[in-house]
Short mmCIF file of C-alpha atoms in Angstrom, two decimals:
data_model
loop_
_atom_site.label_atom_id
_atom_site.label_comp_id
_atom_site.label_asym_id
_atom_site.label_seq_id
_atom_site.Cartn_x
_atom_site.Cartn_y
_atom_site.Cartn_z
CA UNK A 1 25.14 184.56 -23.20
CA UNK A 2 22.12 184.20 -21.15
CA UNK A 3 20.92 187.65 -21.83
CA UNK A 4 21.41 188.37 -18.31
CA UNK A 5 23.29 191.76 -18.92
CA UNK A 6 22.96 193.50 -15.44
CA UNK A 7 24.36 190.46 -13.68
CA UNK A 8 27.02 190.00 -16.44
CA UNK A 9 28.08 193.92 -15.68
CA UNK A 10 28.08 193.41 -11.98
CA UNK A 11 30.61 190.48 -11.99
CA UNK A 12 32.82 192.21 -14.97
CA UNK A 13 32.88 195.22 -12.61
CA UNK A 14 34.40 193.06 -9.67
CA UNK A 15 36.68 190.85 -12.02
CA UNK A 16 38.23 194.43 -13.08
CA UNK A 17 38.27 195.59 -9.36
CA UNK A 18 39.97 192.30 -8.09
CA UNK A 19 42.74 192.92 -10.65
CA UNK A 20 42.68 196.40 -12.15
CA UNK A 21 46.07 195.46 -14.17
CA UNK A 22 44.07 192.72 -15.93
CA UNK A 23 43.65 193.67 -19.65
CA UNK A 24 41.12 190.69 -20.41
CA UNK A 25 38.97 191.82 -17.53
CA UNK A 26 38.69 195.60 -18.87
CA UNK A 27 37.94 194.16 -22.25
CA UNK A 28 35.29 191.69 -21.29
CA UNK A 29 33.55 194.46 -19.12
CA UNK A 30 33.68 196.59 -22.46
CA UNK A 31 32.27 193.88 -24.41
CA UNK A 32 29.14 193.89 -22.04
CA UNK A 33 28.86 197.64 -22.34
CA UNK A 34 29.15 197.24 -25.94
CA UNK A 35 25.94 194.94 -26.01
CA UNK A 36 24.10 197.44 -23.80
CA UNK A 37 24.78 199.94 -26.29
CA UNK A 38 26.72 202.35 -23.90
CA UNK A 39 29.36 202.95 -26.21
CA UNK A 40 31.28 205.72 -24.28
CA UNK A 41 31.90 203.35 -21.24
CA UNK A 42 32.70 200.47 -23.58
CA UNK A 43 35.38 202.81 -25.55
CA UNK A 44 36.87 203.86 -22.01
CA UNK A 45 37.06 199.87 -21.33
CA UNK A 46 39.30 198.96 -24.38
CA UNK A 47 41.32 201.92 -23.94
CA UNK A 48 42.44 200.83 -20.66
CA UNK A 49 42.97 197.31 -21.58
CA UNK A 50 45.20 198.47 -24.53
CA UNK A 51 46.92 200.83 -21.92
CA UNK A 52 47.85 197.57 -19.98
CA UNK A 53 48.38 195.43 -22.77
CA UNK A 54 49.00 197.51 -26.49
CA UNK A 55 49.13 193.81 -27.92
CA UNK A 56 45.95 193.09 -26.96
CA UNK A 57 44.09 192.50 -30.51
CA UNK A 58 40.54 191.63 -29.25
CA UNK A 59 40.39 195.06 -27.29
CA UNK A 60 41.57 196.84 -30.42
CA UNK A 61 39.03 195.19 -32.56
CA UNK A 62 36.14 195.99 -30.37
CA UNK A 63 37.38 199.49 -30.30
CA UNK A 64 37.34 200.09 -33.65
CA UNK A 65 33.52 198.32 -33.96
CA UNK A 66 32.47 200.75 -31.13
CA UNK A 67 32.09 203.90 -33.49
CA UNK A 68 32.74 205.50 -36.53
CA UNK A 69 36.32 206.85 -36.96
CA UNK A 70 37.40 209.96 -38.44
CA UNK A 71 40.45 211.75 -39.08
CA UNK A 72 40.78 213.81 -36.09
CA UNK A 73 39.30 211.06 -33.90
CA UNK A 74 41.03 211.05 -30.55
CA UNK A 75 42.11 207.24 -30.73
CA UNK A 76 44.23 207.81 -33.96
CA UNK A 77 47.41 207.73 -32.07
CA UNK A 78 46.68 204.53 -30.90
CA UNK A 79 45.29 203.27 -34.53
CA UNK A 80 49.21 204.35 -35.70
CA UNK A 81 50.68 202.24 -32.72
CA UNK A 82 48.34 199.19 -33.51
CA UNK A 83 49.23 199.41 -37.14
CA UNK A 84 53.03 199.40 -36.04
CA UNK A 85 52.56 196.56 -33.62
CA UNK A 86 51.11 194.20 -36.03
CA UNK A 87 53.49 194.95 -38.75
CA UNK A 88 56.72 194.84 -36.37
CA UNK A 89 55.87 192.70 -33.64
CA UNK A 90 55.73 188.88 -33.39
CA UNK A 91 52.38 188.43 -32.24
CA UNK A 92 50.02 185.17 -31.94
CA UNK A 93 48.13 184.35 -35.02
CA UNK A 94 44.53 185.46 -33.10
CA UNK A 95 46.16 188.80 -31.95
CA UNK A 96 47.15 189.43 -35.72
CA UNK A 97 44.00 188.37 -36.99
CA UNK A 98 42.08 190.79 -34.59
CA UNK A 99 44.33 193.75 -35.14
CA UNK A 100 43.97 193.30 -39.10
CA UNK A 101 39.95 193.26 -38.70
CA UNK A 102 40.00 196.18 -36.42
CA UNK A 103 42.54 198.24 -38.92
CA UNK A 104 40.44 197.17 -41.72
CA UNK A 105 37.44 198.57 -40.34
CA UNK A 106 39.02 202.00 -39.21
CA UNK A 107 40.56 202.57 -42.48
CA UNK A 108 37.22 201.69 -44.29
CA UNK A 109 35.69 204.37 -42.14
CA UNK A 110 38.30 206.69 -43.25
CA UNK A 111 37.97 205.69 -46.86
CA UNK A 112 41.33 204.41 -47.20
CA UNK A 113 40.00 201.66 -49.47
CA UNK A 114 43.42 200.07 -50.44
CA UNK A 115 44.81 200.12 -46.96
CA UNK A 116 41.53 198.85 -45.48
CA UNK A 117 41.40 195.82 -48.13
CA UNK A 118 44.92 195.06 -47.28
CA UNK A 119 44.30 194.52 -43.57
CA UNK A 120 41.20 192.45 -44.29
CA UNK A 121 42.86 190.51 -46.88
CA UNK A 122 45.52 189.58 -44.25
CA UNK A 123 43.23 189.02 -41.61
CA UNK A 124 41.00 186.47 -43.96
CA UNK A 125 44.31 184.78 -44.83
CA UNK A 126 45.41 183.88 -41.37
CA UNK A 127 41.92 182.24 -40.44
CA UNK A 128 42.16 178.39 -40.55
CA UNK A 129 38.72 177.43 -42.23
CA UNK A 130 37.88 174.46 -44.41
CA UNK A 131 34.88 174.94 -46.63
CA UNK A 132 33.31 171.85 -48.11
CA UNK A 133 31.06 173.26 -51.26
CA UNK A 134 29.85 169.50 -52.08
CA UNK A 135 28.72 168.60 -48.74
CA UNK A 136 26.90 171.71 -48.34
CA UNK A 137 25.14 171.45 -51.72
CA UNK A 138 24.21 167.75 -51.23
CA UNK A 139 22.74 168.67 -47.66
CA UNK A 140 20.87 171.33 -49.30
CA UNK A 141 19.78 169.25 -52.19
CA UNK A 142 18.43 166.57 -49.82
CA UNK A 143 16.27 169.30 -47.81
CA UNK A 144 14.72 170.81 -51.17
CA UNK A 145 14.13 167.05 -52.28
CA UNK A 146 11.88 166.16 -49.45
CA UNK A 147 10.51 169.58 -48.49
CA UNK A 148 8.81 169.88 -51.97
CA UNK A 149 5.58 171.28 -53.04
CA UNK A 150 3.98 167.81 -53.02
CA UNK A 151 5.02 167.57 -49.22
CA UNK A 152 3.44 170.62 -48.41
CA UNK A 153 0.14 170.17 -50.21
CA UNK A 154 -0.12 166.41 -48.71
CA UNK A 155 0.87 167.88 -45.03
CA UNK A 156 -1.00 170.82 -44.53
CA UNK A 157 -2.88 169.89 -41.73
CA UNK A 158 0.36 169.20 -39.61
CA UNK A 159 1.92 171.54 -37.17
CA UNK A 160 0.79 174.08 -34.55
CA UNK A 161 -1.43 176.91 -36.06
CA UNK A 162 -0.15 179.14 -33.55
CA UNK A 163 0.65 182.53 -35.30
CA UNK A 164 2.94 184.33 -32.78
CA UNK A 165 6.53 183.00 -33.97
CA UNK A 166 8.20 185.43 -36.50
CA UNK A 167 11.50 184.07 -38.37
CA UNK A 168 13.67 186.57 -39.65
CA UNK A 169 16.26 184.95 -42.29
CA UNK A 170 18.69 185.89 -44.78
CA UNK A 171 22.44 186.01 -45.73
CA UNK A 172 24.61 187.02 -42.87
CA UNK A 173 25.07 190.74 -43.20
CA UNK A 174 22.01 191.55 -44.99
CA UNK A 175 20.10 193.80 -42.39
CA UNK A 176 18.74 191.11 -40.51
CA UNK A 177 19.80 192.61 -37.12
CA UNK A 178 18.14 196.27 -38.51
CA UNK A 179 15.02 194.38 -39.27
CA UNK A 180 14.87 192.52 -36.06
CA UNK A 181 15.20 195.94 -33.88
CA UNK A 182 12.73 197.51 -36.18
CA UNK A 183 10.26 195.00 -35.18
CA UNK A 184 11.08 194.24 -31.61
CA UNK A 185 10.80 197.95 -31.40
CA UNK A 186 7.11 196.96 -31.44
CA UNK A 187 5.16 196.81 -27.97
CA UNK A 188 3.71 193.54 -29.05
CA UNK A 189 6.88 191.83 -29.98
CA UNK A 190 10.18 190.29 -28.08
CA UNK A 191 13.16 188.95 -29.55
CA UNK A 192 14.73 185.46 -28.80
CA UNK A 193 17.77 186.34 -30.66
CA UNK A 194 19.85 183.96 -32.75
CA UNK A 195 18.17 180.80 -31.49
CA UNK A 196 19.71 177.39 -32.45
CA UNK A 197 16.13 175.92 -31.64
CA UNK A 198 15.18 174.88 -34.98
CA UNK A 199 18.65 173.61 -35.98
CA UNK A 200 18.74 171.76 -32.76
CA UNK A 201 15.22 170.25 -33.60
CA UNK A 202 16.55 168.86 -37.12
CA UNK A 203 19.65 167.64 -35.57
CA UNK A 204 17.46 165.85 -33.02
CA UNK A 205 14.62 164.53 -35.23
CA UNK A 206 15.96 161.13 -35.90
CA UNK A 207 16.50 160.26 -32.44
CA UNK A 208 12.87 161.75 -31.55
CA UNK A 209 11.57 159.63 -33.92
CA UNK A 210 13.67 156.74 -33.40
CA UNK A 211 14.53 156.53 -36.89
CA UNK A 212 17.74 155.06 -38.43
CA UNK A 213 17.45 157.79 -41.22
CA UNK A 214 18.86 160.89 -40.35
CA UNK A 215 17.17 164.75 -40.92
CA UNK A 216 15.73 165.25 -43.54
CA UNK A 217 15.27 161.80 -44.77
CA UNK A 218 13.45 160.61 -41.58
CA UNK A 219 10.66 163.46 -42.23
CA UNK A 220 8.21 161.00 -43.82
CA UNK A 221 7.88 159.34 -40.15
CA UNK A 222 6.41 162.89 -38.82
CA UNK A 223 2.91 162.61 -38.03
CA UNK A 224 0.27 165.02 -36.22
CA UNK A 225 1.49 164.13 -32.81
CA UNK A 226 5.15 164.16 -33.34
CA UNK A 227 5.10 167.58 -35.55
CA UNK A 228 2.88 169.39 -32.79
CA UNK A 229 5.34 168.12 -30.21
CA UNK A 230 8.08 169.50 -31.90
CA UNK A 231 6.22 172.91 -32.27
CA UNK A 232 5.70 172.76 -28.77
CA UNK A 233 9.10 172.11 -27.88
CA UNK A 234 10.15 175.25 -29.78
CA UNK A 235 7.71 177.43 -28.05
CA UNK A 236 9.05 176.12 -24.77
CA UNK A 237 12.46 177.12 -25.60
CA UNK A 238 11.34 180.53 -26.94
CA UNK A 239 9.85 180.93 -23.46
CA UNK A 240 13.29 180.74 -21.83
CA UNK A 241 14.28 184.11 -23.40
CA UNK A 242 14.79 186.82 -20.62
CA UNK A 243 12.52 188.84 -22.55
CA UNK A 244 9.40 186.39 -22.89
CA UNK A 245 5.94 187.78 -22.25
CA UNK A 246 2.88 185.69 -22.66
CA UNK A 247 1.07 188.13 -24.71
CA UNK A 248 3.75 189.23 -27.37
CA UNK A 249 5.17 187.81 -30.41
CA UNK A 250 8.67 185.90 -30.75
CA UNK A 251 11.15 186.86 -33.43
CA UNK A 252 13.86 184.25 -34.06
CA UNK A 253 16.84 185.94 -36.05
CA UNK A 254 18.52 182.91 -36.82
CA UNK A 255 19.84 183.91 -40.29
CA UNK A 256 20.83 180.54 -41.72
CA UNK A 257 17.22 179.23 -40.88
CA UNK A 258 16.68 179.83 -44.61
CA UNK A 259 17.86 176.42 -44.94
CA UNK A 260 15.04 174.99 -42.88
CA UNK A 261 11.97 176.49 -43.99
CA UNK A 262 10.55 173.63 -44.90
CA UNK A 263 10.90 172.52 -41.28
CA UNK A 264 9.69 175.80 -40.00
CA UNK A 265 6.37 175.93 -42.09
CA UNK A 266 5.62 172.26 -41.42
CA UNK A 267 5.77 172.97 -37.58
CA UNK A 268 3.95 176.39 -37.92
CA UNK A 269 1.91 177.00 -40.83
CA UNK A 270 0.86 180.42 -39.75
CA UNK A 271 4.23 181.52 -38.68
CA UNK A 272 5.64 184.84 -40.30
CA UNK A 273 8.64 184.61 -42.62
CA UNK A 274 10.70 187.71 -43.09
CA UNK A 275 13.73 187.32 -45.96
CA UNK A 276 16.13 190.07 -45.82
CA UNK A 277 17.81 191.02 -48.84
CA UNK A 278 20.83 193.10 -50.00
CA UNK A 279 23.01 193.65 -52.88
CA UNK A 280 25.09 190.72 -53.46
CA UNK A 281 28.26 192.40 -53.76
CA UNK A 282 27.79 194.49 -50.54
CA UNK A 283 26.51 191.75 -48.55
CA UNK A 284 29.56 189.35 -49.72
CA UNK A 285 32.01 191.95 -49.07
CA UNK A 286 30.44 192.63 -45.60
CA UNK A 287 30.75 188.91 -44.90
CA UNK A 288 34.48 188.99 -45.87
CA UNK A 289 34.86 192.35 -43.51
CA UNK A 290 33.48 190.68 -40.46
CA UNK A 291 35.38 188.10 -37.78
CA UNK A 292 32.31 186.13 -37.19
CA UNK A 293 31.57 184.38 -33.76
CA UNK A 294 32.63 180.59 -34.25
CA UNK A 295 34.10 181.40 -37.68
CA UNK A 296 32.14 179.64 -40.34
CA UNK A 297 34.16 178.44 -42.80
CA UNK A 298 32.58 179.92 -45.86
CA UNK A 299 33.20 183.60 -44.57
CA UNK A 300 37.14 183.98 -45.03
CA UNK A 301 37.65 183.65 -48.79
CA UNK A 302 35.86 185.64 -51.50
CA UNK A 303 35.18 182.74 -53.66
CA UNK A 304 34.03 180.28 -50.90
CA UNK A 305 31.76 183.51 -49.91
CA UNK A 306 30.25 183.81 -53.50
CA UNK A 307 29.67 180.11 -53.63
CA UNK A 308 27.95 180.08 -50.26
CA UNK A 309 25.74 183.05 -51.46
CA UNK A 310 24.83 181.23 -54.92
CA UNK A 311 23.84 178.13 -52.81
CA UNK A 312 21.63 180.69 -50.36
CA UNK A 313 19.94 182.05 -53.52
CA UNK A 314 19.02 178.83 -55.17
CA UNK A 315 17.51 177.56 -51.77
CA UNK A 316 15.30 180.93 -51.41
CA UNK A 317 14.31 180.55 -55.09
CA UNK A 318 13.23 177.20 -54.21
CA UNK A 319 11.34 177.85 -51.35
CA UNK A 320 9.49 180.71 -53.48
CA UNK A 321 8.31 178.18 -55.75
CA UNK A 322 7.09 175.41 -53.21
CA UNK A 323 5.81 178.08 -50.90
CA UNK A 324 4.12 180.89 -53.04
CA UNK A 325 3.27 184.11 -51.41
CA UNK A 326 4.57 182.65 -47.87
CA UNK A 327 7.82 184.46 -47.72
CA UNK A 328 7.96 188.30 -47.20
CA UNK A 329 11.18 189.91 -48.92
CA UNK A 330 12.47 193.37 -47.52
CA UNK A 331 15.37 194.91 -48.88
CA UNK A 332 18.05 196.61 -46.97
CA UNK A 333 18.26 199.37 -49.84
CA UNK A 334 14.39 199.77 -49.48
CA UNK A 335 14.97 200.37 -45.79
CA UNK A 336 17.45 202.99 -46.37
CA UNK A 337 15.60 204.94 -49.39
CA UNK A 338 11.87 204.67 -48.18
CA UNK A 339 12.00 203.74 -44.38
CA UNK A 340 8.28 204.46 -43.31
CA UNK A 341 6.68 203.13 -46.11
CA UNK A 342 8.93 199.78 -45.98
CA UNK A 343 8.21 199.44 -42.39
CA UNK A 344 4.68 200.06 -42.45
CA UNK A 345 4.60 197.09 -45.10
CA UNK A 346 6.60 195.13 -42.69
CA UNK A 347 4.27 195.47 -39.83
CA UNK A 348 1.25 194.69 -41.97
CA UNK A 349 2.68 191.58 -42.97
CA UNK A 350 3.21 190.48 -39.74
CA UNK A 351 -0.35 191.65 -38.88
CA UNK A 352 0.97 194.24 -36.18
CA UNK A 353 -0.52 197.69 -35.60
CA UNK A 354 1.46 200.50 -36.91
CA UNK A 355 3.50 201.97 -34.05
CA UNK A 356 5.88 204.93 -34.34
CA UNK A 357 8.43 203.14 -32.10
CA UNK A 358 9.22 201.13 -35.11
CA UNK A 359 10.61 204.05 -36.82
CA UNK A 360 12.72 205.17 -33.80
CA UNK A 361 14.17 201.69 -33.56
CA UNK A 362 17.81 203.40 -32.81
CA UNK A 363 16.63 204.57 -29.61
CA UNK A 364 15.51 201.15 -28.28
CA UNK A 365 17.25 199.97 -25.11
CA UNK A 366 17.01 196.39 -26.40
CA UNK A 367 20.55 194.60 -25.48
CA UNK A 368 22.11 193.65 -28.98
CA UNK A 369 24.83 190.89 -28.95
CA UNK A 370 25.75 190.72 -32.75
CA UNK A 371 28.43 192.43 -34.78
CA UNK A 372 25.83 195.05 -35.76
CA UNK A 373 25.25 196.19 -32.05
CA UNK A 374 26.70 199.86 -33.02
CA UNK A 375 24.99 200.44 -36.41
CA UNK A 376 21.39 199.51 -35.24
CA UNK A 377 21.67 202.06 -32.51
CA UNK A 378 22.44 204.56 -35.35
CA UNK A 379 19.79 206.55 -37.43
CA UNK A 380 19.43 205.25 -40.97
CA UNK A 381 22.36 206.19 -42.88
CA UNK A 382 23.50 205.45 -46.59
CA UNK A 383 27.07 204.70 -46.47
CA UNK A 384 26.88 200.98 -46.69
CA UNK A 385 24.81 201.37 -50.30
CA UNK A 386 26.79 200.09 -52.95
CA UNK A 387 29.78 199.87 -50.57
CA UNK A 388 31.42 197.33 -53.05
CA UNK A 389 32.26 200.30 -55.72
CA UNK A 390 34.99 201.31 -53.49
CA UNK A 391 36.90 197.82 -53.55
CA UNK A 392 35.78 196.72 -57.13
CA UNK A 393 39.27 196.36 -58.24
CA UNK A 394 39.92 193.82 -55.48
CA UNK A 395 36.87 191.57 -56.20
CA UNK A 396 37.63 189.35 -59.11
CA UNK A 397 36.89 185.99 -57.34
CA UNK A 398 33.60 187.39 -56.02
CA UNK A 399 32.35 188.82 -59.54
CA UNK A 400 33.78 185.64 -61.02
CA UNK A 401 31.47 183.35 -58.92
CA UNK A 402 28.65 185.59 -58.86
CA UNK A 403 28.31 185.62 -62.67
CA UNK A 404 28.28 182.15 -63.05
CA UNK A 405 25.16 180.17 -63.74
CA UNK A 406 23.67 178.31 -60.54
CA UNK A 407 24.12 174.96 -62.21
CA UNK A 408 28.28 175.47 -62.39
CA UNK A 409 28.22 176.69 -58.49
CA UNK A 410 30.57 174.27 -57.35
CA UNK A 411 33.97 174.22 -56.06
CA UNK A 412 36.54 171.68 -57.09
CA UNK A 413 38.71 171.12 -54.19
CA UNK A 414 37.76 170.94 -50.35
CA UNK A 415 40.03 170.53 -47.52
CA UNK A 416 38.03 167.72 -45.78
CA UNK A 417 34.90 166.04 -46.03
CA UNK A 418 32.46 167.89 -43.43
CA UNK A 419 29.07 165.65 -42.51
CA UNK A 420 27.23 168.88 -42.66
CA UNK A 421 27.44 172.89 -42.51
CA UNK A 422 24.05 173.42 -42.20
CA UNK A 423 24.61 173.65 -38.31
CA UNK A 424 27.52 172.86 -36.35
CA UNK A 425 26.72 173.82 -32.76
CA UNK A 426 29.62 174.98 -30.87
CA UNK A 427 30.75 171.97 -28.31
CA UNK A 428 30.83 174.47 -25.53
CA UNK A 429 27.54 175.45 -25.61
CA UNK A 430 25.19 172.42 -25.95
CA UNK A 431 22.21 173.98 -23.49
CA UNK A 432 19.38 174.00 -25.98
CA UNK A 433 20.32 170.61 -27.34
CA UNK A 434 20.44 168.88 -23.82
CA UNK A 435 17.20 170.92 -22.83
CA UNK A 436 15.16 169.48 -25.78
CA UNK A 437 16.66 165.92 -25.44
CA UNK A 438 15.94 165.90 -21.62
CA UNK A 439 12.35 166.87 -22.29
CA UNK A 440 11.86 164.04 -24.97
CA UNK A 441 13.63 161.63 -22.92
CA UNK A 442 11.38 162.60 -19.63
#
């Protein structure tokens, strides 16, 4: 998690050596190889884990993610075995979820669309997630109300003029990891990954400003000093990346930072903002087919996913109006159909000189720990374009919501009243939060 992959690999190898019959140890070792882009080694680890424990769904899911399957794949016997296990054995819920997501991915590779969707549907139905549409809309409305055109006109003198930060935003599964991989293949750029820095600064702002009002209601208390100090703390966090180099630009690929563009532009008026777009049906379906880390509540129901997408679309439209010309839009479809022209336009926007390495992004040795770690190590391929057409007959709830006018985009039933779905940091990893808080306290 700290990005120290060589050290992680050493410890994982030791763990597997200490107890060679421990399936979890071999699967963990495989995960590190997967992040390093060493896919053959990763697959061997996952096979070893499954030979020790055929019911270990997580190892099977990661094996499914590590390559593209074909009908004569060497692991097809394992696929058949796993399909039988998940249907005939009384497995725990988490193991069932992993097996179903893995089988869905494999049958999608094999173009067995109905079978794939059945497994994806079973996987999603087993995930417990409470999506609160009304709470999300309220939070987003508050942000857009405060960070409006008048705010930017009256506070254009705030912030840090540093032009080094680059923010990549968009819906999950919209091509953000691909764009990040392209940009960071440039010798003048490094990545800080999916940083929680901006959401954490937003959550901390009331405390830092000694305000009784929460973010964004407290932003009227921001002044020149506090804004520059906040920007400085963000830069300090960027410097903690193991890939940091003082003479390079940084890329922050937290997709949901699209909710916080008002704060980003206030802190860094000269920052570059790259918005990744993709066909709405393809991006929503891809979310449904993905078991995300942390399991965001919107992602396990087609109606919820399409509602979340409509809210995202509404927010981006509002930023385009409040910040005309500030956001660079890049579509996944353009990258696939006209790669070189699109990458040249991207680098020009970022004010980076042309570099051939950006065309050969899939050869980069950069470690990638997102769900797209296999895909972005491959040359550009077209299989993901209009993928939704293979599943059209299953997509009624998705089509219904996406076709609704934006002002009708509200779910009537919610399971519970969440305070905020804009940022819910995992309780086990509060490091950035604590670091920022300790900096301000000291």
